[in-house]
Amino acid sequence: MTFEINGQEHTLDIPADITALEVIRSLLGLTGTKEGCGIGECGACTIVVDGKSVNSCLMLGAQLDGTKVLTVEGLATEASLAPLQEQFMKNHGVQCGFCTPGILMSTHALLEENPDPDTEEISKALAGNLCRCTGYQQIFASVKAAATASRDDRITGGKNG
Amino acid sequence: MADFKYIRPDNLPEALDFLWDNGQDTAIIAGGTDVMIDVKSGKLDKKYLLDISRLDELKGIELNGRDLCVGSGVTLSEIYTSALLASNALALQKSAVNFAARQIRNIATIGGNVAHSSPCGDTVPSLLLHDAIALVADKKGIQHIPMEQMATSAYMSSLTPQQIIVKFILTPYQDGYADFQKIGRRKELAISRMSMAAFVKKDSTGRISFLKLALGACTPVPCSMGAVEAFLTGKVPTRELLWEAGGLLAERMIEITGNRSSTIYKKPAVQGLFMRILFPMVGS
Ligand SMILES: Cc1cc2nc3c(=O)[nH]c(=O)nc-3n(C[C@H](O)[C@H](O)[C@H](O)COP(=O)(O)OP(=O)(O)OC[C@H]3O[C@@H](n4cnc5c(N)ncnc54)[C@H](O)[C@@H]3O)c2cc1C
Ligand code: FES
Ligand code: FES
């Protein structure tokens, strides 16, 4: 099986019965992606596959073949996306941090699709990501700040160019 | 964990060939949001897992004349965002709105929903509402199965291990009011879960000129709502009238299911669900 993860191509031979989450965490050692419930309800294991957020705990590893995957480790290496994480730090969107990788991935997929979401759109996109610490307000604020920051970036970028 | 082999055919004929020879020993996986639960708990006791999630033949939403075709591999997210469905099968589109969360909707398919959780799946009432016919294929040919026959508890045995649902053919409805609502949580006992889809048209005098209803419930309810539809058609909907119609619907259900203990819960539930769906018709 061959797939790309965070811009790097991997060819692996995997057992048929393991999940995408196990491929990412155990075989590739990318432990940023978390396992919470293991049954598709908490969103801690969210990754982005071909642009779409999915629960890696419910995806068969073999189904990654031929896809492009982004995990939380890939956000930081793509310089242009680091601001998303910065905004979460600034706006206190992170407390214990367990939900954070999943929330960042859902947010990333949302902002790619809709660079300027309103609160309801953010809430819908993050409905599958449970957080027991923050009460969500700080998370919504972080997403909004990230959207605004990247919009300002685009505007000044346009002026300069 | 289970011991099986993963197979991913390149096209539908290849998949059907494989099932013809190995159907008994094979589980099909589309989005996997139901199947993976069994894989993970080691309950999947098959030799093969056949991945149909990339078959082009199962994809796409199209309007061909009076046939609205929805591929079995269409995801709930695709249903959610489809402009074609919003204008031709609004109730189906609405059934995707409160379906799990985005990560699940992005991979869960309508075919998997019907094949697995019929008749409790959220897409089922809307498929019934639109008189959907499932196009089901095996190596030897194609069968057209009306949704009413699929949405019975007997359904699981009526789809053979050699068959794949290819698509659903719906009758489109335009320019009216449509909605889908559900009660009961997914994890609760199946019997307490219920859902309903409706399509309504009113004429210039405010009377109901066309009404169709469909119910999803985990009892073998033949979904004939004819009596209720006839009762309301031609009338101006008021709160009292709708309440009476909801009562009629509940009685019909009790008649059909037999007076079991579960119906005690169901009568007010059916009436309430009915009001919730049709109330926007009052005075608008
Ligand atoms: C957290 C969570 C929340 C959920 N919320 C909801 C909800 O709100 N509403 C709801 O209705 N469901 C819900 N579900 C259940 C599930 O997501 C749906 O039933 C989904 O539509 C299944 O589709 P799938 O493609 O993932 O099916 P799969 O898991 O791939 O397959 C399901 C079954 O259908 C068979 N199958 C699949 N495609 C075909 C085909 N084309 N032909 C023949 N057989 C086929 C498979 O063999 C299997 O037996 C939820 C599940 C989870 C994990
Ligand atoms: S671990 Fe995957 S959704 Fe909870
Ligand atoms: S920060 Fe602790 S779960 Fe969200």
mmCIF file of N, CA and C in Angstrom, chain A residues 83-129:
data_model
loop_
_atom_site.group_PDB
_atom_site.id
_atom_site.type_symbol
_atom_site.label_atom_id
_atom_site.label_comp_id
_atom_site.label_asym_id
_atom_site.label_seq_id
_atom_site.Cartn_x
_atom_site.Cartn_y
_atom_site.Cartn_z
ATOM 1 N N PRO A 83 -0.059 29.552 11.560
ATOM 2 C CA PRO A 83 -0.903 30.549 12.231
ATOM 3 C C PRO A 83 -2.141 29.956 12.896
ATOM 4 N N LEU A 84 -2.666 28.884 12.350
ATOM 5 C CA LEU A 84 -3.833 28.249 12.961
ATOM 6 C C LEU A 84 -3.501 27.817 14.391
ATOM 7 N N GLN A 85 -2.351 27.168 14.535
ATOM 8 C CA GLN A 85 -1.946 26.721 15.872
ATOM 9 C C GLN A 85 -1.658 27.908 16.787
ATOM 10 N N GLU A 86 -1.031 28.933 16.213
ATOM 11 C CA GLU A 86 -0.735 30.145 16.977
ATOM 12 C C GLU A 86 -2.009 30.756 17.560
ATOM 13 N N GLN A 87 -3.041 30.823 16.738
ATOM 14 C CA GLN A 87 -4.297 31.425 17.197
ATOM 15 C C GLN A 87 -4.927 30.601 18.317
ATOM 16 N N PHE A 88 -4.756 29.281 18.253
ATOM 17 C CA PHE A 88 -5.299 28.442 19.332
ATOM 18 C C PHE A 88 -4.550 28.719 20.643
ATOM 19 N N MET A 89 -3.246 28.960 20.558
ATOM 20 C CA MET A 89 -2.472 29.285 21.752
ATOM 21 C C MET A 89 -2.918 30.650 22.288
ATOM 22 N N LYS A 90 -2.981 31.628 21.395
ATOM 23 C CA LYS A 90 -3.309 32.998 21.785
ATOM 24 C C LYS A 90 -4.685 33.108 22.423
ATOM 25 N N ASN A 91 -5.643 32.382 21.865
ATOM 26 C CA ASN A 91 -7.030 32.518 22.312
ATOM 27 C C ASN A 91 -7.444 31.441 23.325
ATOM 28 N N HIS A 92 -6.487 30.785 23.907
ATOM 29 C CA HIS A 92 -6.741 29.768 24.944
ATOM 30 C C HIS A 92 -7.644 28.642 24.452
ATOM 31 N N GLY A 93 -7.482 28.259 23.214
ATOM 32 C CA GLY A 93 -8.259 27.156 22.664
ATOM 33 C C GLY A 93 -7.722 25.793 23.094
ATOM 34 N N VAL A 94 -6.621 25.806 23.828
ATOM 35 C CA VAL A 94 -6.010 24.549 24.271
ATOM 36 C C VAL A 94 -5.917 24.532 25.786
ATOM 37 N N GLN A 95 -6.455 23.479 26.419
ATOM 38 C CA GLN A 95 -6.205 23.320 27.851
ATOM 39 C C GLN A 95 -5.411 22.039 28.085
ATOM 40 N N CYS A 96 -6.088 20.905 28.229
ATOM 41 C CA CYS A 96 -5.285 19.686 28.409
ATOM 42 C C CYS A 96 -4.646 19.262 27.096
ATOM 43 N N GLY A 97 -5.283 19.662 25.981
ATOM 44 C CA GLY A 97 -4.681 19.414 24.673
ATOM 45 C C GLY A 97 -5.038 18.095 24.016
ATOM 46 N N PHE A 98 -5.803 17.260 24.714
ATOM 47 C CA PHE A 98 -6.108 15.942 24.129
ATOM 48 C C PHE A 98 -6.949 16.054 22.864
ATOM 49 N N CYS A 99 -7.896 16.981 22.887
ATOM 50 C CA CYS A 99 -8.786 17.120 21.729
ATOM 51 C C CYS A 99 -8.147 17.936 20.615
ATOM 52 N N THR A 100 -7.065 18.673 20.961
ATOM 53 C CA THR A 100 -6.547 19.708 20.059
ATOM 54 C C THR A 100 -6.151 19.214 18.661
ATOM 55 N N PRO A 101 -5.381 18.133 18.550
ATOM 56 C CA PRO A 101 -5.011 17.711 17.185
ATOM 57 C C PRO A 101 -6.238 17.469 16.312
ATOM 58 N N GLY A 102 -7.245 16.795 16.878
ATOM 59 C CA GLY A 102 -8.465 16.517 16.121
ATOM 60 C C GLY A 102 -9.185 17.792 15.748
ATOM 61 N N ILE A 103 -9.255 18.724 16.704
ATOM 62 C CA ILE A 103 -9.938 19.991 16.435
ATOM 63 C C ILE A 103 -9.193 20.786 15.365
ATOM 64 N N LEU A 104 -7.861 20.779 15.437
ATOM 65 C CA LEU A 104 -7.078 21.499 14.418
ATOM 66 C C LEU A 104 -7.344 20.905 13.034
ATOM 67 N N MET A 105 -7.457 19.585 12.952
ATOM 68 C CA MET A 105 -7.659 18.958 11.643
ATOM 69 C C MET A 105 -9.048 19.268 11.097
ATOM 70 N N SER A 106 -10.065 19.234 11.969
ATOM 71 C CA SER A 106 -11.415 19.592 11.510
ATOM 72 C C SER A 106 -11.448 21.050 11.077
ATOM 73 N N THR A 107 -10.750 21.903 11.836
ATOM 74 C CA THR A 107 -10.711 23.327 11.508
ATOM 75 C C THR A 107 -9.989 23.550 10.182
ATOM 76 N N HIS A 108 -8.892 22.841 10.005
ATOM 77 C CA HIS A 108 -8.132 22.964 8.763
ATOM 78 C C HIS A 108 -9.026 22.629 7.563
ATOM 79 N N ALA A 109 -9.748 21.499 7.665
ATOM 80 C CA ALA A 109 -10.626 21.096 6.554
ATOM 81 C C ALA A 109 -11.715 22.141 6.338
ATOM 82 N N LEU A 110 -12.250 22.676 7.430
ATOM 83 C CA LEU A 110 -13.300 23.695 7.310
ATOM 84 C C LEU A 110 -12.782 24.939 6.599
ATOM 85 N N LEU A 111 -11.622 25.441 7.036
ATOM 86 C CA LEU A 111 -11.115 26.701 6.479
ATOM 87 C C LEU A 111 -10.679 26.559 5.021
ATOM 88 N N GLU A 112 -10.253 25.358 4.635
ATOM 89 C CA GLU A 112 -9.920 25.132 3.230
ATOM 90 C C GLU A 112 -11.166 25.267 2.362
ATOM 91 N N GLU A 113 -12.290 24.811 2.945
ATOM 92 C CA GLU A 113 -13.541 24.782 2.204
ATOM 93 C C GLU A 113 -14.242 26.131 2.290
ATOM 94 N N ASN A 114 -14.148 26.752 3.464
ATOM 95 C CA ASN A 114 -14.875 27.982 3.752
ATOM 96 C C ASN A 114 -13.980 28.875 4.595
ATOM 97 N N PRO A 115 -13.250 29.810 3.949
ATOM 98 C CA PRO A 115 -12.237 30.590 4.664
ATOM 99 C C PRO A 115 -12.835 31.565 5.679
ATOM 100 N N ASP A 116 -14.149 31.801 5.637
ATOM 101 C CA ASP A 116 -14.725 32.805 6.527
ATOM 102 C C ASP A 116 -16.008 32.285 7.190
ATOM 103 N N PRO A 117 -15.902 31.248 8.007
ATOM 104 C CA PRO A 117 -17.110 30.630 8.564
ATOM 105 C C PRO A 117 -17.721 31.451 9.694
ATOM 106 N N ASP A 118 -19.057 31.415 9.835
ATOM 107 C CA ASP A 118 -19.683 32.059 10.997
ATOM 108 C C ASP A 118 -19.752 31.042 12.141
ATOM 109 N N THR A 119 -20.229 31.500 13.302
ATOM 110 C CA THR A 119 -20.197 30.638 14.491
ATOM 111 C C THR A 119 -20.954 29.339 14.261
ATOM 112 N N GLU A 120 -22.101 29.441 13.578
ATOM 113 C CA GLU A 120 -22.884 28.232 13.359
ATOM 114 C C GLU A 120 -22.125 27.240 12.481
ATOM 115 N N GLU A 121 -21.469 27.763 11.445
ATOM 116 C CA GLU A 121 -20.708 26.875 10.557
ATOM 117 C C GLU A 121 -19.546 26.223 11.305
ATOM 118 N N ILE A 122 -18.909 26.989 12.186
ATOM 119 C CA ILE A 122 -17.806 26.431 12.977
ATOM 120 C C ILE A 122 -18.361 25.342 13.898
ATOM 121 N N SER A 123 -19.480 25.651 14.544
ATOM 122 C CA SER A 123 -20.062 24.707 15.480
ATOM 123 C C SER A 123 -20.468 23.413 14.780
ATOM 124 N N LYS A 124 -21.020 23.528 13.566
ATOM 125 C CA LYS A 124 -21.395 22.325 12.798
ATOM 126 C C LYS A 124 -20.151 21.508 12.443
ATOM 127 N N ALA A 125 -19.098 22.210 12.004
ATOM 128 C CA ALA A 125 -17.888 21.503 11.567
ATOM 129 C C ALA A 125 -17.199 20.812 12.738
ATOM 130 N N LEU A 126 -17.356 21.360 13.947
ATOM 131 C CA LEU A 126 -16.658 20.801 15.106
ATOM 132 C C LEU A 126 -17.573 19.951 15.983
ATOM 133 N N ALA A 127 -18.797 19.694 15.521
ATOM 134 C CA ALA A 127 -19.755 18.940 16.331
ATOM 135 C C ALA A 127 -19.238 17.540 16.653
ATOM 136 N N GLY A 128 -18.368 17.011 15.820
ATOM 137 C CA GLY A 128 -17.845 15.671 16.043
ATOM 138 C C GLY A 128 -16.527 15.670 16.813
ATOM 139 N N ASN A 129 -16.179 16.804 17.421
ATOM 140 C CA ASN A 129 -14.947 16.887 18.208
ATOM 141 C C ASN A 129 -15.288 17.279 19.638
#
